[in-house]
XYZ file of C-alpha atoms in Angstrom:
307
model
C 37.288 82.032 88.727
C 40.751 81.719 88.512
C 41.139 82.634 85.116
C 38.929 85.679 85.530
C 41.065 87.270 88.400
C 44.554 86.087 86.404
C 42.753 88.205 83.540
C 41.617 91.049 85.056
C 45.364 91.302 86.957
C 46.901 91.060 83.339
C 44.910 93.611 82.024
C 45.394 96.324 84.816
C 49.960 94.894 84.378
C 49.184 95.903 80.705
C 47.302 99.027 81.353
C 50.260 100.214 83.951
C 52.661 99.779 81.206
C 51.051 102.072 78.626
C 50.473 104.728 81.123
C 54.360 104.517 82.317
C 55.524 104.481 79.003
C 52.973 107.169 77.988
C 54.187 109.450 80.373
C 57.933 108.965 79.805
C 57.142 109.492 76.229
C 55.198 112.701 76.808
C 58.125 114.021 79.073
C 60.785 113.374 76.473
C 58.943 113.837 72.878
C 60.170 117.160 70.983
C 60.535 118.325 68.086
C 64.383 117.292 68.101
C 64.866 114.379 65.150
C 65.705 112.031 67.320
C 62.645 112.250 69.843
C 64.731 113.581 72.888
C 65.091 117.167 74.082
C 68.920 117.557 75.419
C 70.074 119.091 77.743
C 73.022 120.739 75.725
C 73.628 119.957 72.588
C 71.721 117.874 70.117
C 73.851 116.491 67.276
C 77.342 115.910 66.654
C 77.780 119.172 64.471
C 76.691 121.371 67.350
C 79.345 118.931 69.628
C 81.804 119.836 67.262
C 81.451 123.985 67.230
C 82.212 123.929 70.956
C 85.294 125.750 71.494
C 85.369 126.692 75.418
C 83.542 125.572 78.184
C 83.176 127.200 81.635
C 82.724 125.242 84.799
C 81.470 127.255 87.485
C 81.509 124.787 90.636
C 81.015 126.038 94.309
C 84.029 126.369 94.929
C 86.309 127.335 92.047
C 85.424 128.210 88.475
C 87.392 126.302 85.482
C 87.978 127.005 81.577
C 88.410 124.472 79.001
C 89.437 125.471 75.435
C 89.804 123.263 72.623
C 93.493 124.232 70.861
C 94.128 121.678 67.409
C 91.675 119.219 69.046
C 93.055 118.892 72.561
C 91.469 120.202 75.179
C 93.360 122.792 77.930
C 92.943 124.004 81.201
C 92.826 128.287 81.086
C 93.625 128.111 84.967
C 96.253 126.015 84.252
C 98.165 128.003 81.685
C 96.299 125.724 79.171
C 98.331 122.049 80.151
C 96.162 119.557 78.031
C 92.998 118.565 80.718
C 92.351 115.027 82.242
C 91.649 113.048 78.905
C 89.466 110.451 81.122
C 87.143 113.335 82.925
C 87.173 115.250 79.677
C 85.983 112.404 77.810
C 83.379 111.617 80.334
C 82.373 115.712 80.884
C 81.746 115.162 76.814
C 79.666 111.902 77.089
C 77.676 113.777 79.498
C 76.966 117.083 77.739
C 76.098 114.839 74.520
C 73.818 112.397 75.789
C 72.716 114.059 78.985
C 68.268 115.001 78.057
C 65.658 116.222 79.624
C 63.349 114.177 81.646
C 60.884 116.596 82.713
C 60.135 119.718 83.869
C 59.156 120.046 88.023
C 57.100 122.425 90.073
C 59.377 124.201 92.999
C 58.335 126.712 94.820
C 61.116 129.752 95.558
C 62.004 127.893 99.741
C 62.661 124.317 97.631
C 64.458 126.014 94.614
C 66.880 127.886 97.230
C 67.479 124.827 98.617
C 68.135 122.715 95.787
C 70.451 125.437 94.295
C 72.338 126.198 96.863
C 75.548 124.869 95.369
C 74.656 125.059 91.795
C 76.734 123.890 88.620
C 76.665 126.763 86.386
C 77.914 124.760 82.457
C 78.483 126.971 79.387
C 79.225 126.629 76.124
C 80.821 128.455 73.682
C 81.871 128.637 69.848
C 85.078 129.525 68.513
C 83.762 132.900 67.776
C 82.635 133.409 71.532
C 79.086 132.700 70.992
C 77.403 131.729 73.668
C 75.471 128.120 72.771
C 74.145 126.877 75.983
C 74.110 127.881 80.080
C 72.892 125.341 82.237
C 73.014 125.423 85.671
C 72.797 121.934 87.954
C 71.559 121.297 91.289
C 71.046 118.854 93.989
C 70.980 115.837 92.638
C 68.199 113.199 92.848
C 68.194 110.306 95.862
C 69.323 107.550 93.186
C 71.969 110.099 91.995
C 71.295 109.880 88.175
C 69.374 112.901 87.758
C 69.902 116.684 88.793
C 67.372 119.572 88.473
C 68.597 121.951 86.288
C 67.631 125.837 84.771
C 68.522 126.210 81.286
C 68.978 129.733 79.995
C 66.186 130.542 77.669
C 63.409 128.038 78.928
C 60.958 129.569 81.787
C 61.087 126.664 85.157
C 62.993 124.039 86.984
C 63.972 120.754 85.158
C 64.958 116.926 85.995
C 67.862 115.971 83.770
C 70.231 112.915 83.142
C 73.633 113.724 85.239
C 75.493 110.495 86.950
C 78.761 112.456 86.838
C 81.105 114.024 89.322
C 82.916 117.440 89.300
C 85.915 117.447 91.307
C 86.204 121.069 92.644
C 90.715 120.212 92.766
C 92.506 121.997 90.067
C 94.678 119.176 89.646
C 92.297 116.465 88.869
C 91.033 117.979 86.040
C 94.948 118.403 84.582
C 96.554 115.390 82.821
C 98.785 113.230 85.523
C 100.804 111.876 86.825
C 103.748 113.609 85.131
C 105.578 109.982 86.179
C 104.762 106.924 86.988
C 107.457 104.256 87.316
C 107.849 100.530 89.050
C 110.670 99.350 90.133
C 111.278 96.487 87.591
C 111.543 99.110 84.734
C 114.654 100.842 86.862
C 117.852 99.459 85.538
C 120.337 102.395 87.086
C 119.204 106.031 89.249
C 121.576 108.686 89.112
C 121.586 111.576 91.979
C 123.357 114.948 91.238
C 126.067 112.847 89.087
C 126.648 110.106 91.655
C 125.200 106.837 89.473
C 123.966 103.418 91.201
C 122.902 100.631 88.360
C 121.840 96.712 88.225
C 122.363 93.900 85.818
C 118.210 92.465 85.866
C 114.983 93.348 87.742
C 115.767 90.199 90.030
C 118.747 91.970 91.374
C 118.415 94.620 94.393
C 120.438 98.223 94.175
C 123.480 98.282 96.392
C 122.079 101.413 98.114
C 119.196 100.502 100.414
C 117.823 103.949 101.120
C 116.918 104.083 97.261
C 113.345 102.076 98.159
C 111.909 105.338 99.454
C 112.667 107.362 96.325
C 111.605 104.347 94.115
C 108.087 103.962 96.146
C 108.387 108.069 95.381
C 108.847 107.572 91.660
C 105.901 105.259 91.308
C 103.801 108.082 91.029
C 104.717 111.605 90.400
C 101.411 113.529 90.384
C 101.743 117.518 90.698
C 99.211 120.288 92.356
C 99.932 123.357 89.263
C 102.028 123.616 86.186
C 103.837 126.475 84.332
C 104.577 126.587 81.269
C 108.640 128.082 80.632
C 107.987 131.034 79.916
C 105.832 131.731 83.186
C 108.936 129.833 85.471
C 111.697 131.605 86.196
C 114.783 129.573 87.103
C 116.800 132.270 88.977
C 114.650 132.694 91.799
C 114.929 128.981 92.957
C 118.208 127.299 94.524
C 120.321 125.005 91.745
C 118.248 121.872 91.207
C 118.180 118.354 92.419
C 118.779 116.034 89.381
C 117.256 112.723 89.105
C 117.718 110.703 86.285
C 116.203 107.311 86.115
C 117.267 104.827 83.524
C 115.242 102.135 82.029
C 115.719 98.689 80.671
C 114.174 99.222 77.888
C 116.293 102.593 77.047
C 114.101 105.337 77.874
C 116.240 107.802 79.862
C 113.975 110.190 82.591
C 115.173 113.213 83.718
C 113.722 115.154 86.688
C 114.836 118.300 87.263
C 113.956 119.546 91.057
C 113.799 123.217 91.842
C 113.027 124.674 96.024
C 111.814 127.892 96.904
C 110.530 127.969 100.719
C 108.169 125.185 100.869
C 107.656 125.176 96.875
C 109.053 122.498 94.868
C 108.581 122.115 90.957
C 110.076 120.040 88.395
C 110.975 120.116 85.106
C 111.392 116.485 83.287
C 113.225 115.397 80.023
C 112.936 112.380 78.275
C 115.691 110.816 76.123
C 117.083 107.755 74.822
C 119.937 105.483 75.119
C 122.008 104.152 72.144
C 120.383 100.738 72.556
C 116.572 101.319 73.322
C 113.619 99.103 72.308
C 111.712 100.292 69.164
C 109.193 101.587 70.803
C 111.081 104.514 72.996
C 111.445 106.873 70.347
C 107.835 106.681 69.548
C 106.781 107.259 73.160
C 108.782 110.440 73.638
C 107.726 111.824 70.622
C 104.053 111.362 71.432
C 104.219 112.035 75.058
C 106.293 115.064 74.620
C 103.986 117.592 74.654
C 102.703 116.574 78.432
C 106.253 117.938 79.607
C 108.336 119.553 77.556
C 108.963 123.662 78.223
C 106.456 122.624 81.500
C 107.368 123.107 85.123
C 105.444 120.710 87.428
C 104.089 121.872 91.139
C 104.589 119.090 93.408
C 103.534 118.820 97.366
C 105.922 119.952 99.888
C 106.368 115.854 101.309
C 106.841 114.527 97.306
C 109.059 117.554 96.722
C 110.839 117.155 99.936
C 111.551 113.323 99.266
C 112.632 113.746 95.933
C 115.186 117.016 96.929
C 116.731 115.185 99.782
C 117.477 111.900 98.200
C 120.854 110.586 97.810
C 122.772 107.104 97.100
């Protein structure tokens, strides 16, 4: 008897299976090669003709365009974009596919729209290749519904990922990010304080506030030099920061009112590790002819320091 009901149990386990699998396959089979109908874009190629993307979020709208393979923020007078959210924005459009498509009637669709993602895609020569807009997003937070442009109906699709709606998230930062064991001397407006080893403390106490500044220098816009006009601000602050290993950082700090911006430089001394050279050659297109927006308290800090 045993046996029987252990049988009959196994049976209906197997049965469940087929059906669950049957209907994932069913909402997922299309004619695509690879047996899944994305979202966006369905092969590399098409990943690869994408040339500007808009992000429409509820509360600001951003533009990406792609410029010798890096990607730019248009709000931003095109600085190169977050290369971390960028890379995960990609790994989303790419693999992101349709799960199924949902019955909503127009009170529920309001709803779920209310603060929609609007995502589209263009080609170098401004062809549009896919809109999508998102909605809420499902309890367990790995799926959104989802209109596409073209296809009649709501959708479920694959999205786990987060769109900040801050301008400054999506722009590569910090502009600095330093630890005190790295600073061998700090110079303020020509006035120079310097150490023999990390072990040893500066003379100047007061210097652990700027340090604990310098740790990390993130900024709220950017302008590139020809959009920042130097005249209109007071003379700048200068910080330069000295490493042990040779790398030479200078900051630059300009007021207006309650605006502060930088401008950094990076150079070398005479006897810098191998490596230094490298860095500022490959780094220097994250600063160089760029002014940097900082908050009024970093901006503050950094203007008012002294030895």
């Amino acid at each position: 008897m045993q046996n029987k009901s252990l049988q009959q149990a196994l049976i209906f386990f197997i049965f469940s299976l087929l059906v669950s699998f049957g209907a994932l396959w069913k909402f997922k089979l299309t004619s695509d090669g690879d047996g899944i109908q994305h979202t966006f874009i369905s092969s590399q190629s098409n990943i690869e003709e994408i040339s500007s993307i808009s992000l429409k979020l509820p509360e600001n709208t951003l533009v990406f365009d792609k410029e010798d393979n890096v990607w730019r923020v248009r709000n931003a007078d095109s600085y190169p974009a977050n290369y971390k959210l960028m890379n995960e924005f990609f790994t989303f459009i790419q693999s992101s596919a349709i799960y199924r498509q949902v019955d909503l009637d127009d009170a529920a669709a309001q709803k779920i729209f209310s603060q929609p993602v609007q995502i589209t895609l263009t080609d170098r020569h401004g062809e549009e290749l896919r809109e999508v807009i998102l909605g809420a997003k499902t309890p367990n937070r790995q799926m959104s519904y989802a209109q596409i442009k073209g296809q009649e109906g709501y959708y479920l699709v694959e999205n786990n990922i987060v769109f900040p709606d801050y301008l400054a998230l999506w722009l590569q930062q910090p502009l600095l990010s330093l630890s005190k064991p790295q600073i061998m001397s700090i110079s303020i407006n020509g006035h120079k304080t310097s150490r023999q080893s990390s072990s040893q403390e500066f003379k100047t106490a007061k210097l652990n506030s700027l340090i604990k500044s310098l740790e990390f220098v993130g900024f709220i816009d950017v302008l590139s030099a020809q959009n920042f006009d130097e005249s209109t601000f007071a003379t700048p602050h200068n910080i330069t920061v000295t490493e042990f290993s040779g790398l030479i950082i200078s900051l630059n700090i300009y007021k207006k009112g309650e605006e502060y911006w930088i401008k950094q430089k990076l150079s070398s001394a005479k006897l810098s590790q191998n490596n230094v050279e490298q860095y500022i050659k490959d780094s220097e297109f994250l600063y160089d002819y760029w002014y940097f927006r900082v908050s009024a308290d970093l901006g503050q800090e950094l203007y008012s320091a002294t030895l």
